[in-house]
Amino acid sequence: MRVDRKMYLWLTCLLLVVCGAAVETKAAGIKERMIERLPVIDALKDQGLVGENNKGYLDFMTASRPQEAAVLAENEDRRQVYGAIAKQQSTSVELVGARRAGQVADNAKPGEWLQAGDGTWYRKR
Amino acid sequence: MIVRKVAWLVICFVFIGLGCTRHQIDSRHQVEVAPMEVKPIHITIDINIKVDKALDDFFGDIDKAKATE
Protein backbone atom coordinates (compact mmCIF):
# COMPACT_ATOMS: atom_id res chain seq x y z
CA MET A 1 0.00 0.00 0.00
CA ARG A 2 2.84 2.40 0.90
CA VAL A 3 4.58 1.76 -2.39
CA ASP A 4 1.36 2.50 -4.30
CA ARG A 5 0.87 5.78 -2.47
CA LYS A 6 4.44 6.86 -3.21
CA MET A 7 4.06 5.99 -6.85
CA TYR A 8 0.77 7.88 -7.01
CA LEU A 9 2.43 10.93 -5.46
CA TRP A 10 5.35 10.82 -7.89
CA LEU A 11 3.05 10.44 -10.88
CA THR A 12 0.95 13.39 -9.73
CA CYS A 13 4.05 15.55 -9.34
CA LEU A 14 5.31 14.48 -12.75
CA LEU A 15 1.95 15.30 -14.33
CA LEU A 16 1.96 18.76 -12.75
CA VAL A 17 5.48 19.45 -14.01
CA VAL A 18 4.58 18.32 -17.53
CA CYS A 19 1.41 20.45 -17.57
CA GLY A 20 3.31 23.47 -16.30
CA ALA A 21 5.94 23.03 -18.97
CA ALA A 22 3.24 22.78 -21.65
CA VAL A 23 1.58 26.02 -20.54
CA GLU A 24 4.95 27.79 -20.39
CA THR A 25 5.83 26.59 -23.89
CA LYS A 26 2.53 27.82 -25.26
CA ALA A 27 3.03 31.27 -23.72
CA ALA A 28 6.61 31.41 -25.01
CA GLY A 29 5.35 30.48 -28.49
CA ILE A 30 2.81 33.30 -28.49
CA LYS A 31 5.45 35.80 -27.37
CA GLU A 32 7.87 34.68 -30.08
CA ARG A 33 5.18 35.03 -32.75
CA MET A 34 4.30 38.50 -31.52
CA ILE A 35 7.93 39.62 -31.61
CA GLU A 36 8.31 38.18 -35.12
CA ARG A 37 5.17 40.00 -36.25
CA LEU A 38 6.26 43.31 -34.72
CA PRO A 39 7.89 44.83 -37.84
CA VAL A 40 4.80 44.08 -39.95
CA ILE A 41 2.40 45.50 -37.38
CA ASP A 42 4.55 48.58 -36.78
CA ALA A 43 4.78 49.24 -40.51
CA LEU A 44 0.99 49.06 -40.82
CA LYS A 45 0.66 51.48 -37.90
CA ASP A 46 3.22 53.89 -39.36
CA GLN A 47 1.27 53.96 -42.61
CA GLY A 48 -1.95 54.67 -40.73
CA LEU A 49 -3.55 51.45 -41.99
CA VAL A 50 -4.22 49.93 -38.56
CA GLY A 51 -4.83 51.42 -35.15
CA GLU A 52 -5.15 50.24 -31.58
CA ASN A 53 -8.75 50.14 -30.34
CA ASN A 54 -9.82 50.69 -26.73
CA LYS A 55 -10.32 46.96 -26.19
CA GLY A 56 -6.66 46.06 -26.70
CA TYR A 57 -6.88 44.84 -30.31
CA LEU A 58 -5.87 46.06 -33.73
CA ASP A 59 -8.44 47.56 -36.09
CA PHE A 60 -8.14 48.44 -39.75
CA MET A 61 -8.46 52.15 -40.39
CA THR A 62 -9.14 51.80 -44.13
CA ALA A 63 -11.46 49.74 -46.30
CA SER A 64 -8.46 47.88 -47.66
CA ARG A 65 -7.11 45.29 -45.29
CA PRO A 66 -3.45 44.69 -46.11
CA GLN A 67 -1.64 41.94 -44.22
CA GLU A 68 -5.00 40.86 -42.88
CA ALA A 69 -3.71 37.44 -41.85
CA ALA A 70 -1.00 38.99 -39.70
CA VAL A 71 -3.44 41.39 -38.03
CA LEU A 72 -5.96 38.62 -37.36
CA ALA A 73 -3.23 36.36 -35.98
CA GLU A 74 -1.98 39.16 -33.73
CA ASN A 75 -5.49 39.76 -32.39
CA GLU A 76 -6.00 36.05 -31.78
CA ASP A 77 -2.72 35.78 -29.87
CA ARG A 78 -3.64 38.82 -27.81
CA ARG A 79 -7.03 37.29 -27.04
CA GLN A 80 -5.32 34.16 -25.75
CA VAL A 81 -2.94 36.15 -23.57
CA TYR A 82 -5.76 38.28 -22.18
CA GLY A 83 -7.76 35.13 -21.49
CA ALA A 84 -4.89 33.52 -19.61
CA ILE A 85 -4.29 36.63 -17.50
CA ALA A 86 -8.02 37.06 -16.85
CA LYS A 87 -8.22 33.48 -15.61
CA GLN A 88 -5.13 33.93 -13.47
CA GLN A 89 -6.48 37.15 -11.91
CA SER A 90 -10.12 35.98 -11.70
CA THR A 91 -11.33 38.85 -13.81
CA SER A 92 -12.79 39.41 -17.26
CA VAL A 93 -11.02 39.29 -20.59
CA GLU A 94 -12.55 42.69 -21.37
CA LEU A 95 -10.91 44.30 -18.35
CA VAL A 96 -7.51 42.87 -19.22
CA GLY A 97 -7.88 44.06 -22.82
CA ALA A 98 -8.90 47.55 -21.70
CA ARG A 99 -5.89 47.80 -19.35
CA ARG A 100 -3.58 46.67 -22.16
CA ALA A 101 -5.17 49.27 -24.46
CA GLY A 102 -4.19 51.92 -21.92
CA GLN A 103 -0.59 50.68 -21.84
CA VAL A 104 -0.42 50.59 -25.64
CA ALA A 105 -1.76 54.14 -25.84
CA ASP A 106 0.92 55.33 -23.40
CA ASN A 107 3.70 53.63 -25.40
CA ALA A 108 2.36 54.56 -28.84
CA LYS A 109 4.47 56.64 -31.21
CA PRO A 110 3.20 60.02 -32.41
CA GLY A 111 0.98 59.66 -35.43
CA GLU A 112 -0.40 56.23 -34.53
CA TRP A 113 -4.17 55.75 -34.54
CA LEU A 114 -5.69 55.17 -31.12
CA GLN A 115 -9.27 54.82 -29.90
CA ALA A 116 -10.40 56.83 -26.89
CA GLY A 117 -12.68 55.48 -24.19
CA ASP A 118 -15.70 57.08 -25.83
CA GLY A 119 -15.00 55.28 -29.11
CA THR A 120 -13.58 58.20 -31.08
CA TRP A 121 -10.40 57.67 -33.05
CA TYR A 122 -7.51 60.08 -32.88
CA ARG A 123 -3.85 60.24 -33.87
CA LYS A 124 -1.41 60.45 -31.01
CA ARG A 125 0.47 63.76 -30.93
CA MET B 1 -57.90 82.53 57.04
CA ILE B 2 -58.70 78.89 57.31
CA VAL B 3 -60.26 78.95 53.85
CA ARG B 4 -57.07 80.51 52.44
CA LYS B 5 -54.91 77.91 54.13
CA VAL B 6 -57.10 75.13 52.84
CA ALA B 7 -57.02 76.64 49.35
CA TRP B 8 -53.20 76.77 49.41
CA LEU B 9 -53.05 73.20 50.66
CA VAL B 10 -55.32 72.08 47.86
CA ILE B 11 -53.21 73.89 45.29
CA CYS B 12 -50.04 72.36 46.74
CA PHE B 13 -51.56 68.88 46.71
CA VAL B 14 -52.62 69.40 43.10
CA PHE B 15 -49.07 70.32 42.09
CA ILE B 16 -47.59 67.44 44.10
CA GLY B 17 -50.06 65.11 42.49
CA LEU B 18 -49.13 66.37 39.05
CA GLY B 19 -45.45 65.87 39.88
CA CYS B 20 -46.05 62.30 40.84
CA THR B 21 -47.72 61.44 37.59
CA ARG B 22 -45.74 59.81 34.85
CA HIS B 23 -45.09 61.86 31.80
CA GLN B 24 -44.02 60.03 28.74
CA ILE B 25 -43.69 61.58 25.43
CA ASP B 26 -43.34 59.23 22.53
CA SER B 27 -41.46 60.83 19.75
CA ARG B 28 -40.04 59.27 16.73
CA HIS B 29 -37.61 60.90 14.45
CA GLN B 30 -37.12 59.27 11.14
CA VAL B 31 -34.44 60.48 8.80
CA GLU B 32 -34.86 59.51 5.19
CA VAL B 33 -31.52 58.71 3.70
CA ALA B 34 -31.15 57.90 0.06
CA PRO B 35 -29.67 54.44 -0.43
CA MET B 36 -25.95 54.77 -0.82
CA GLU B 37 -24.09 52.49 -3.10
CA VAL B 38 -20.76 51.75 -1.57
CA LYS B 39 -18.47 50.62 -4.34
CA PRO B 40 -15.50 48.50 -3.38
CA ILE B 41 -12.92 50.97 -4.62
CA HIS B 42 -9.94 49.21 -3.04
CA ILE B 43 -10.80 45.95 -4.77
CA THR B 44 -11.01 47.67 -8.19
CA ILE B 45 -7.63 49.32 -7.67
CA ASP B 46 -6.04 46.06 -6.54
CA ILE B 47 -7.34 44.18 -9.59
CA ASN B 48 -6.09 46.88 -11.97
CA ILE B 49 -2.64 46.85 -10.39
CA LYS B 50 -2.42 43.06 -10.55
CA VAL B 51 -3.63 42.96 -14.15
CA ASP B 52 -1.19 45.72 -15.14
CA LYS B 53 1.67 43.78 -13.56
CA ALA B 54 0.68 40.56 -15.32
CA LEU B 55 0.52 42.46 -18.63
CA ASP B 56 3.94 44.01 -17.95
CA ASP B 57 5.36 40.58 -17.17
CA PHE B 58 4.20 39.24 -20.51
CA PHE B 59 4.44 42.22 -22.84
CA GLY B 60 7.52 43.81 -21.27
CA ASP B 61 9.92 42.09 -23.68
CA ILE B 62 7.71 42.87 -26.67
CA ASP B 63 7.37 46.55 -25.72
CA LYS B 64 11.16 46.78 -25.24
CA ALA B 65 11.72 45.16 -28.64
CA LYS B 66 9.37 47.73 -30.17
CA ALA B 67 11.13 50.61 -28.41
CA THR B 68 14.54 49.57 -29.73
CA GLU B 69 13.33 49.39 -33.36
JSON list of C-alpha atoms in Angstrom, two decimals:
[
{"chain": "A", "resi": 1, "resn": "MET", "atom": "CA", "xyz": [0.00, 0.00, 0.00]},
{"chain": "A", "resi": 2, "resn": "ARG", "atom": "CA", "xyz": [2.84, 2.40, 0.90]},
{"chain": "A", "resi": 3, "resn": "VAL", "atom": "CA", "xyz": [4.58, 1.76, -2.39]},
{"chain": "A", "resi": 4, "resn": "ASP", "atom": "CA", "xyz": [1.36, 2.50, -4.30]},
{"chain": "A", "resi": 5, "resn": "ARG", "atom": "CA", "xyz": [0.87, 5.78, -2.47]},
{"chain": "A", "resi": 6, "resn": "LYS", "atom": "CA", "xyz": [4.44, 6.86, -3.21]},
{"chain": "A", "resi": 7, "resn": "MET", "atom": "CA", "xyz": [4.06, 5.99, -6.85]},
{"chain": "A", "resi": 8, "resn": "TYR", "atom": "CA", "xyz": [0.77, 7.88, -7.01]},
{"chain": "A", "resi": 9, "resn": "LEU", "atom": "CA", "xyz": [2.43, 10.93, -5.46]},
{"chain": "A", "resi": 10, "resn": "TRP", "atom": "CA", "xyz": [5.35, 10.82, -7.89]},
{"chain": "A", "resi": 11, "resn": "LEU", "atom": "CA", "xyz": [3.05, 10.44, -10.88]},
{"chain": "A", "resi": 12, "resn": "THR", "atom": "CA", "xyz": [0.95, 13.39, -9.73]},
{"chain": "A", "resi": 13, "resn": "CYS", "atom": "CA", "xyz": [4.05, 15.55, -9.34]},
{"chain": "A", "resi": 14, "resn": "LEU", "atom": "CA", "xyz": [5.31, 14.48, -12.75]},
{"chain": "A", "resi": 15, "resn": "LEU", "atom": "CA", "xyz": [1.95, 15.30, -14.33]},
{"chain": "A", "resi": 16, "resn": "LEU", "atom": "CA", "xyz": [1.96, 18.76, -12.75]},
{"chain": "A", "resi": 17, "resn": "VAL", "atom": "CA", "xyz": [5.48, 19.45, -14.01]},
{"chain": "A", "resi": 18, "resn": "VAL", "atom": "CA", "xyz": [4.58, 18.32, -17.53]},
{"chain": "A", "resi": 19, "resn": "CYS", "atom": "CA", "xyz": [1.41, 20.45, -17.57]},
{"chain": "A", "resi": 20, "resn": "GLY", "atom": "CA", "xyz": [3.31, 23.47, -16.30]},
{"chain": "A", "resi": 21, "resn": "ALA", "atom": "CA", "xyz": [5.94, 23.03, -18.97]},
{"chain": "A", "resi": 22, "resn": "ALA", "atom": "CA", "xyz": [3.24, 22.78, -21.65]},
{"chain": "A", "resi": 23, "resn": "VAL", "atom": "CA", "xyz": [1.58, 26.02, -20.54]},
{"chain": "A", "resi": 24, "resn": "GLU", "atom": "CA", "xyz": [4.95, 27.79, -20.39]},
{"chain": "A", "resi": 25, "resn": "THR", "atom": "CA", "xyz": [5.83, 26.59, -23.89]},
{"chain": "A", "resi": 26, "resn": "LYS", "atom": "CA", "xyz": [2.53, 27.82, -25.26]},
{"chain": "A", "resi": 27, "resn": "ALA", "atom": "CA", "xyz": [3.03, 31.27, -23.72]},
{"chain": "A", "resi": 28, "resn": "ALA", "atom": "CA", "xyz": [6.61, 31.41, -25.01]},
{"chain": "A", "resi": 29, "resn": "GLY", "atom": "CA", "xyz": [5.35, 30.48, -28.49]},
{"chain": "A", "resi": 30, "resn": "ILE", "atom": "CA", "xyz": [2.81, 33.30, -28.49]},
{"chain": "A", "resi": 31, "resn": "LYS", "atom": "CA", "xyz": [5.45, 35.80, -27.37]},
{"chain": "A", "resi": 32, "resn": "GLU", "atom": "CA", "xyz": [7.87, 34.68, -30.08]},
{"chain": "A", "resi": 33, "resn": "ARG", "atom": "CA", "xyz": [5.18, 35.03, -32.75]},
{"chain": "A", "resi": 34, "resn": "MET", "atom": "CA", "xyz": [4.30, 38.50, -31.52]},
{"chain": "A", "resi": 35, "resn": "ILE", "atom": "CA", "xyz": [7.93, 39.62, -31.61]},
{"chain": "A", "resi": 36, "resn": "GLU", "atom": "CA", "xyz": [8.31, 38.18, -35.12]},
{"chain": "A", "resi": 37, "resn": "ARG", "atom": "CA", "xyz": [5.17, 40.00, -36.25]},
{"chain": "A", "resi": 38, "resn": "LEU", "atom": "CA", "xyz": [6.26, 43.31, -34.72]},
{"chain": "A", "resi": 39, "resn": "PRO", "atom": "CA", "xyz": [7.89, 44.83, -37.84]},
{"chain": "A", "resi": 40, "resn": "VAL", "atom": "CA", "xyz": [4.80, 44.08, -39.95]},
{"chain": "A", "resi": 41, "resn": "ILE", "atom": "CA", "xyz": [2.40, 45.50, -37.38]},
{"chain": "A", "resi": 42, "resn": "ASP", "atom": "CA", "xyz": [4.55, 48.58, -36.78]},
{"chain": "A", "resi": 43, "resn": "ALA", "atom": "CA", "xyz": [4.78, 49.24, -40.51]},
{"chain": "A", "resi": 44, "resn": "LEU", "atom": "CA", "xyz": [0.99, 49.06, -40.82]},
{"chain": "A", "resi": 45, "resn": "LYS", "atom": "CA", "xyz": [0.66, 51.48, -37.90]},
{"chain": "A", "resi": 46, "resn": "ASP", "atom": "CA", "xyz": [3.22, 53.89, -39.36]},
{"chain": "A", "resi": 47, "resn": "GLN", "atom": "CA", "xyz": [1.27, 53.96, -42.61]},
{"chain": "A", "resi": 48, "resn": "GLY", "atom": "CA", "xyz": [-1.95, 54.67, -40.73]},
{"chain": "A", "resi": 49, "resn": "LEU", "atom": "CA", "xyz": [-3.55, 51.45, -41.99]},
{"chain": "A", "resi": 50, "resn": "VAL", "atom": "CA", "xyz": [-4.22, 49.93, -38.56]},
{"chain": "A", "resi": 51, "resn": "GLY", "atom": "CA", "xyz": [-4.83, 51.42, -35.15]},
{"chain": "A", "resi": 52, "resn": "GLU", "atom": "CA", "xyz": [-5.15, 50.24, -31.58]},
{"chain": "A", "resi": 53, "resn": "ASN", "atom": "CA", "xyz": [-8.75, 50.14, -30.34]},
{"chain": "A", "resi": 54, "resn": "ASN", "atom": "CA", "xyz": [-9.82, 50.69, -26.73]},
{"chain": "A", "resi": 55, "resn": "LYS", "atom": "CA", "xyz": [-10.32, 46.96, -26.19]},
{"chain": "A", "resi": 56, "resn": "GLY", "atom": "CA", "xyz": [-6.66, 46.06, -26.70]},
{"chain": "A", "resi": 57, "resn": "TYR", "atom": "CA", "xyz": [-6.88, 44.84, -30.31]},
{"chain": "A", "resi": 58, "resn": "LEU", "atom": "CA", "xyz": [-5.87, 46.06, -33.73]},
{"chain": "A", "resi": 59, "resn": "ASP", "atom": "CA", "xyz": [-8.44, 47.56, -36.09]},
{"chain": "A", "resi": 60, "resn": "PHE", "atom": "CA", "xyz": [-8.14, 48.44, -39.75]},
{"chain": "A", "resi": 61, "resn": "MET", "atom": "CA", "xyz": [-8.46, 52.15, -40.39]},
{"chain": "A", "resi": 62, "resn": "THR", "atom": "CA", "xyz": [-9.14, 51.80, -44.13]},
{"chain": "A", "resi": 63, "resn": "ALA", "atom": "CA", "xyz": [-11.46, 49.74, -46.30]},
{"chain": "A", "resi": 64, "resn": "SER", "atom": "CA", "xyz": [-8.46, 47.88, -47.66]},
{"chain": "A", "resi": 65, "resn": "ARG", "atom": "CA", "xyz": [-7.11, 45.29, -45.29]},
{"chain": "A", "resi": 66, "resn": "PRO", "atom": "CA", "xyz": [-3.45, 44.69, -46.11]},
{"chain": "A", "resi": 67, "resn": "GLN", "atom": "CA", "xyz": [-1.64, 41.94, -44.22]},
{"chain": "A", "resi": 68, "resn": "GLU", "atom": "CA", "xyz": [-5.00, 40.86, -42.88]},
{"chain": "A", "resi": 69, "resn": "ALA", "atom": "CA", "xyz": [-3.71, 37.44, -41.85]},
{"chain": "A", "resi": 70, "resn": "ALA", "atom": "CA", "xyz": [-1.00, 38.99, -39.70]},
{"chain": "A", "resi": 71, "resn": "VAL", "atom": "CA", "xyz": [-3.44, 41.39, -38.03]},
{"chain": "A", "resi": 72, "resn": "LEU", "atom": "CA", "xyz": [-5.96, 38.62, -37.36]},
{"chain": "A", "resi": 73, "resn": "ALA", "atom": "CA", "xyz": [-3.23, 36.36, -35.98]},
{"chain": "A", "resi": 74, "resn": "GLU", "atom": "CA", "xyz": [-1.98, 39.16, -33.73]},
{"chain": "A", "resi": 75, "resn": "ASN", "atom": "CA", "xyz": [-5.49, 39.76, -32.39]},
{"chain": "A", "resi": 76, "resn": "GLU", "atom": "CA", "xyz": [-6.00, 36.05, -31.78]},
{"chain": "A", "resi": 77, "resn": "ASP", "atom": "CA", "xyz": [-2.72, 35.78, -29.87]},
{"chain": "A", "resi": 78, "resn": "ARG", "atom": "CA", "xyz": [-3.64, 38.82, -27.81]},
{"chain": "A", "resi": 79, "resn": "ARG", "atom": "CA", "xyz": [-7.03, 37.29, -27.04]},
{"chain": "A", "resi": 80, "resn": "GLN", "atom": "CA", "xyz": [-5.32, 34.16, -25.75]},
{"chain": "A", "resi": 81, "resn": "VAL", "atom": "CA", "xyz": [-2.94, 36.15, -23.57]},
{"chain": "A", "resi": 82, "resn": "TYR", "atom": "CA", "xyz": [-5.76, 38.28, -22.18]},
{"chain": "A", "resi": 83, "resn": "GLY", "atom": "CA", "xyz": [-7.76, 35.13, -21.49]},
{"chain": "A", "resi": 84, "resn": "ALA", "atom": "CA", "xyz": [-4.89, 33.52, -19.61]},
{"chain": "A", "resi": 85, "resn": "ILE", "atom": "CA", "xyz": [-4.29, 36.63, -17.50]},
{"chain": "A", "resi": 86, "resn": "ALA", "atom": "CA", "xyz": [-8.02, 37.06, -16.85]},
{"chain": "A", "resi": 87, "resn": "LYS", "atom": "CA", "xyz": [-8.22, 33.48, -15.61]},
{"chain": "A", "resi": 88, "resn": "GLN", "atom": "CA", "xyz": [-5.13, 33.93, -13.47]},
{"chain": "A", "resi": 89, "resn": "GLN", "atom": "CA", "xyz": [-6.48, 37.15, -11.91]},
{"chain": "A", "resi": 90, "resn": "SER", "atom": "CA", "xyz": [-10.12, 35.98, -11.70]},
{"chain": "A", "resi": 91, "resn": "THR", "atom": "CA", "xyz": [-11.33, 38.85, -13.81]},
{"chain": "A", "resi": 92, "resn": "SER", "atom": "CA", "xyz": [-12.79, 39.41, -17.26]},
{"chain": "A", "resi": 93, "resn": "VAL", "atom": "CA", "xyz": [-11.02, 39.29, -20.59]},
{"chain": "A", "resi": 94, "resn": "GLU", "atom": "CA", "xyz": [-12.55, 42.69, -21.37]},
{"chain": "A", "resi": 95, "resn": "LEU", "atom": "CA", "xyz": [-10.91, 44.30, -18.35]},
{"chain": "A", "resi": 96, "resn": "VAL", "atom": "CA", "xyz": [-7.51, 42.87, -19.22]},
{"chain": "A", "resi": 97, "resn": "GLY", "atom": "CA", "xyz": [-7.88, 44.06, -22.82]},
{"chain": "A", "resi": 98, "resn": "ALA", "atom": "CA", "xyz": [-8.90, 47.55, -21.70]},
{"chain": "A", "resi": 99, "resn": "ARG", "atom": "CA", "xyz": [-5.89, 47.80, -19.35]},
{"chain": "A", "resi": 100, "resn": "ARG", "atom": "CA", "xyz": [-3.58, 46.67, -22.16]},
{"chain": "A", "resi": 101, "resn": "ALA", "atom": "CA", "xyz": [-5.17, 49.27, -24.46]},
{"chain": "A", "resi": 102, "resn": "GLY", "atom": "CA", "xyz": [-4.19, 51.92, -21.92]},
{"chain": "A", "resi": 103, "resn": "GLN", "atom": "CA", "xyz": [-0.59, 50.68, -21.84]},
{"chain": "A", "resi": 104, "resn": "VAL", "atom": "CA", "xyz": [-0.42, 50.59, -25.64]},
{"chain": "A", "resi": 105, "resn": "ALA", "atom": "CA", "xyz": [-1.76, 54.14, -25.84]},
{"chain": "A", "resi": 106, "resn": "ASP", "atom": "CA", "xyz": [0.92, 55.33, -23.40]},
{"chain": "A", "resi": 107, "resn": "ASN", "atom": "CA", "xyz": [3.70, 53.63, -25.40]},
{"chain": "A", "resi": 108, "resn": "ALA", "atom": "CA", "xyz": [2.36, 54.56, -28.84]},
{"chain": "A", "resi": 109, "resn": "LYS", "atom": "CA", "xyz": [4.47, 56.64, -31.21]},
{"chain": "A", "resi": 110, "resn": "PRO", "atom": "CA", "xyz": [3.20, 60.02, -32.41]},
{"chain": "A", "resi": 111, "resn": "GLY", "atom": "CA", "xyz": [0.98, 59.66, -35.43]},
{"chain": "A", "resi": 112, "resn": "GLU", "atom": "CA", "xyz": [-0.40, 56.23, -34.53]},
{"chain": "A", "resi": 113, "resn": "TRP", "atom": "CA", "xyz": [-4.17, 55.75, -34.54]},
{"chain": "A", "resi": 114, "resn": "LEU", "atom": "CA", "xyz": [-5.69, 55.17, -31.12]},
{"chain": "A", "resi": 115, "resn": "GLN", "atom": "CA", "xyz": [-9.27, 54.82, -29.90]},
{"chain": "A", "resi": 116, "resn": "ALA", "atom": "CA", "xyz": [-10.40, 56.83, -26.89]},
{"chain": "A", "resi": 117, "resn": "GLY", "atom": "CA", "xyz": [-12.68, 55.48, -24.19]},
{"chain": "A", "resi": 118, "resn": "ASP", "atom": "CA", "xyz": [-15.70, 57.08, -25.83]},
{"chain": "A", "resi": 119, "resn": "GLY", "atom": "CA", "xyz": [-15.00, 55.28, -29.11]},
{"chain": "A", "resi": 120, "resn": "THR", "atom": "CA", "xyz": [-13.58, 58.20, -31.08]},
{"chain": "A", "resi": 121, "resn": "TRP", "atom": "CA", "xyz": [-10.40, 57.67, -33.05]},
{"chain": "A", "resi": 122, "resn": "TYR", "atom": "CA", "xyz": [-7.51, 60.08, -32.88]},
{"chain": "A", "resi": 123, "resn": "ARG", "atom": "CA", "xyz": [-3.85, 60.24, -33.87]},
{"chain": "A", "resi": 124, "resn": "LYS", "atom": "CA", "xyz": [-1.41, 60.45, -31.01]},
{"chain": "A", "resi": 125, "resn": "ARG", "atom": "CA", "xyz": [0.47, 63.76, -30.93]},
{"chain": "B", "resi": 1, "resn": "MET", "atom": "CA", "xyz": [-57.90, 82.53, 57.04]},
{"chain": "B", "resi": 2, "resn": "ILE", "atom": "CA", "xyz": [-58.70, 78.89, 57.31]},
{"chain": "B", "resi": 3, "resn": "VAL", "atom": "CA", "xyz": [-60.26, 78.95, 53.85]},
{"chain": "B", "resi": 4, "resn": "ARG", "atom": "CA", "xyz": [-57.07, 80.51, 52.44]},
{"chain": "B", "resi": 5, "resn": "LYS", "atom": "CA", "xyz": [-54.91, 77.91, 54.13]},
{"chain": "B", "resi": 6, "resn": "VAL", "atom": "CA", "xyz": [-57.10, 75.13, 52.84]},
{"chain": "B", "resi": 7, "resn": "ALA", "atom": "CA", "xyz": [-57.02, 76.64, 49.35]},
{"chain": "B", "resi": 8, "resn": "TRP", "atom": "CA", "xyz": [-53.20, 76.77, 49.41]},
{"chain": "B", "resi": 9, "resn": "LEU", "atom": "CA", "xyz": [-53.05, 73.20, 50.66]},
{"chain": "B", "resi": 10, "resn": "VAL", "atom": "CA", "xyz": [-55.32, 72.08, 47.86]},
{"chain": "B", "resi": 11, "resn": "ILE", "atom": "CA", "xyz": [-53.21, 73.89, 45.29]},
{"chain": "B", "resi": 12, "resn": "CYS", "atom": "CA", "xyz": [-50.04, 72.36, 46.74]},
{"chain": "B", "resi": 13, "resn": "PHE", "atom": "CA", "xyz": [-51.56, 68.88, 46.71]},
{"chain": "B", "resi": 14, "resn": "VAL", "atom": "CA", "xyz": [-52.62, 69.40, 43.10]},
{"chain": "B", "resi": 15, "resn": "PHE", "atom": "CA", "xyz": [-49.07, 70.32, 42.09]},
{"chain": "B", "resi": 16, "resn": "ILE", "atom": "CA", "xyz": [-47.59, 67.44, 44.10]},
{"chain": "B", "resi": 17, "resn": "GLY", "atom": "CA", "xyz": [-50.06, 65.11, 42.49]},
{"chain": "B", "resi": 18, "resn": "LEU", "atom": "CA", "xyz": [-49.13, 66.37, 39.05]},
{"chain": "B", "resi": 19, "resn": "GLY", "atom": "CA", "xyz": [-45.45, 65.87, 39.88]},
{"chain": "B", "resi": 20, "resn": "CYS", "atom": "CA", "xyz": [-46.05, 62.30, 40.84]},
{"chain": "B", "resi": 21, "resn": "THR", "atom": "CA", "xyz": [-47.72, 61.44, 37.59]},
{"chain": "B", "resi": 22, "resn": "ARG", "atom": "CA", "xyz": [-45.74, 59.81, 34.85]},
{"chain": "B", "resi": 23, "resn": "HIS", "atom": "CA", "xyz": [-45.09, 61.86, 31.80]},
{"chain": "B", "resi": 24, "resn": "GLN", "atom": "CA", "xyz": [-44.02, 60.03, 28.74]},
{"chain": "B", "resi": 25, "resn": "ILE", "atom": "CA", "xyz": [-43.69, 61.58, 25.43]},
{"chain": "B", "resi": 26, "resn": "ASP", "atom": "CA", "xyz": [-43.34, 59.23, 22.53]},
{"chain": "B", "resi": 27, "resn": "SER", "atom": "CA", "xyz": [-41.46, 60.83, 19.75]},
{"chain": "B", "resi": 28, "resn": "ARG", "atom": "CA", "xyz": [-40.04, 59.27, 16.73]},
{"chain": "B", "resi": 29, "resn": "HIS", "atom": "CA", "xyz": [-37.61, 60.90, 14.45]},
{"chain": "B", "resi": 30, "resn": "GLN", "atom": "CA", "xyz": [-37.12, 59.27, 11.14]},
{"chain": "B", "resi": 31, "resn": "VAL", "atom": "CA", "xyz": [-34.44, 60.48, 8.80]},
{"chain": "B", "resi": 32, "resn": "GLU", "atom": "CA", "xyz": [-34.86, 59.51, 5.19]},
{"chain": "B", "resi": 33, "resn": "VAL", "atom": "CA", "xyz": [-31.52, 58.71, 3.70]},
{"chain": "B", "resi": 34, "resn": "ALA", "atom": "CA", "xyz": [-31.15, 57.90, 0.06]},
{"chain": "B", "resi": 35, "resn": "PRO", "atom": "CA", "xyz": [-29.67, 54.44, -0.43]},
{"chain": "B", "resi": 36, "resn": "MET", "atom": "CA", "xyz": [-25.95, 54.77, -0.82]},
{"chain": "B", "resi": 37, "resn": "GLU", "atom": "CA", "xyz": [-24.09, 52.49, -3.10]},
{"chain": "B", "resi": 38, "resn": "VAL", "atom": "CA", "xyz": [-20.76, 51.75, -1.57]},
{"chain": "B", "resi": 39, "resn": "LYS", "atom": "CA", "xyz": [-18.47, 50.62, -4.34]},
{"chain": "B", "resi": 40, "resn": "PRO", "atom": "CA", "xyz": [-15.50, 48.50, -3.38]},
{"chain": "B", "resi": 41, "resn": "ILE", "atom": "CA", "xyz": [-12.92, 50.97, -4.62]},
{"chain": "B", "resi": 42, "resn": "HIS", "atom": "CA", "xyz": [-9.94, 49.21, -3.04]},
{"chain": "B", "resi": 43, "resn": "ILE", "atom": "CA", "xyz": [-10.80, 45.95, -4.77]},
{"chain": "B", "resi": 44, "resn": "THR", "atom": "CA", "xyz": [-11.01, 47.67, -8.19]},
{"chain": "B", "resi": 45, "resn": "ILE", "atom": "CA", "xyz": [-7.63, 49.32, -7.67]},
{"chain": "B", "resi": 46, "resn": "ASP", "atom": "CA", "xyz": [-6.04, 46.06, -6.54]},
{"chain": "B", "resi": 47, "resn": "ILE", "atom": "CA", "xyz": [-7.34, 44.18, -9.59]},
{"chain": "B", "resi": 48, "resn": "ASN", "atom": "CA", "xyz": [-6.09, 46.88, -11.97]},
{"chain": "B", "resi": 49, "resn": "ILE", "atom": "CA", "xyz": [-2.64, 46.85, -10.39]},
{"chain": "B", "resi": 50, "resn": "LYS", "atom": "CA", "xyz": [-2.42, 43.06, -10.55]},
{"chain": "B", "resi": 51, "resn": "VAL", "atom": "CA", "xyz": [-3.63, 42.96, -14.15]},
{"chain": "B", "resi": 52, "resn": "ASP", "atom": "CA", "xyz": [-1.19, 45.72, -15.14]},
{"chain": "B", "resi": 53, "resn": "LYS", "atom": "CA", "xyz": [1.67, 43.78, -13.56]},
{"chain": "B", "resi": 54, "resn": "ALA", "atom": "CA", "xyz": [0.68, 40.56, -15.32]},
{"chain": "B", "resi": 55, "resn": "LEU", "atom": "CA", "xyz": [0.52, 42.46, -18.63]},
{"chain": "B", "resi": 56, "resn": "ASP", "atom": "CA", "xyz": [3.94, 44.01, -17.95]},
{"chain": "B", "resi": 57, "resn": "ASP", "atom": "CA", "xyz": [5.36, 40.58, -17.17]},
{"chain": "B", "resi": 58, "resn": "PHE", "atom": "CA", "xyz": [4.20, 39.24, -20.51]},
{"chain": "B", "resi": 59, "resn": "PHE", "atom": "CA", "xyz": [4.44, 42.22, -22.84]},
{"chain": "B", "resi": 60, "resn": "GLY", "atom": "CA", "xyz": [7.52, 43.81, -21.27]},
{"chain": "B", "resi": 61, "resn": "ASP", "atom": "CA", "xyz": [9.92, 42.09, -23.68]},
{"chain": "B", "resi": 62, "resn": "ILE", "atom": "CA", "xyz": [7.71, 42.87, -26.67]},
{"chain": "B", "resi": 63, "resn": "ASP", "atom": "CA", "xyz": [7.37, 46.55, -25.72]},
{"chain": "B", "resi": 64, "resn": "LYS", "atom": "CA", "xyz": [11.16, 46.78, -25.24]},
{"chain": "B", "resi": 65, "resn": "ALA", "atom": "CA", "xyz": [11.72, 45.16, -28.64]},
{"chain": "B", "resi": 66, "resn": "LYS", "atom": "CA", "xyz": [9.37, 47.73, -30.17]},
{"chain": "B", "resi": 67, "resn": "ALA", "atom": "CA", "xyz": [11.13, 50.61, -28.41]},
{"chain": "B", "resi": 68, "resn": "THR", "atom": "CA", "xyz": [14.54, 49.57, -29.73]},
{"chain": "B", "resi": 69, "resn": "GLU", "atom": "CA", "xyz": [13.33, 49.39, -33.36]}
]
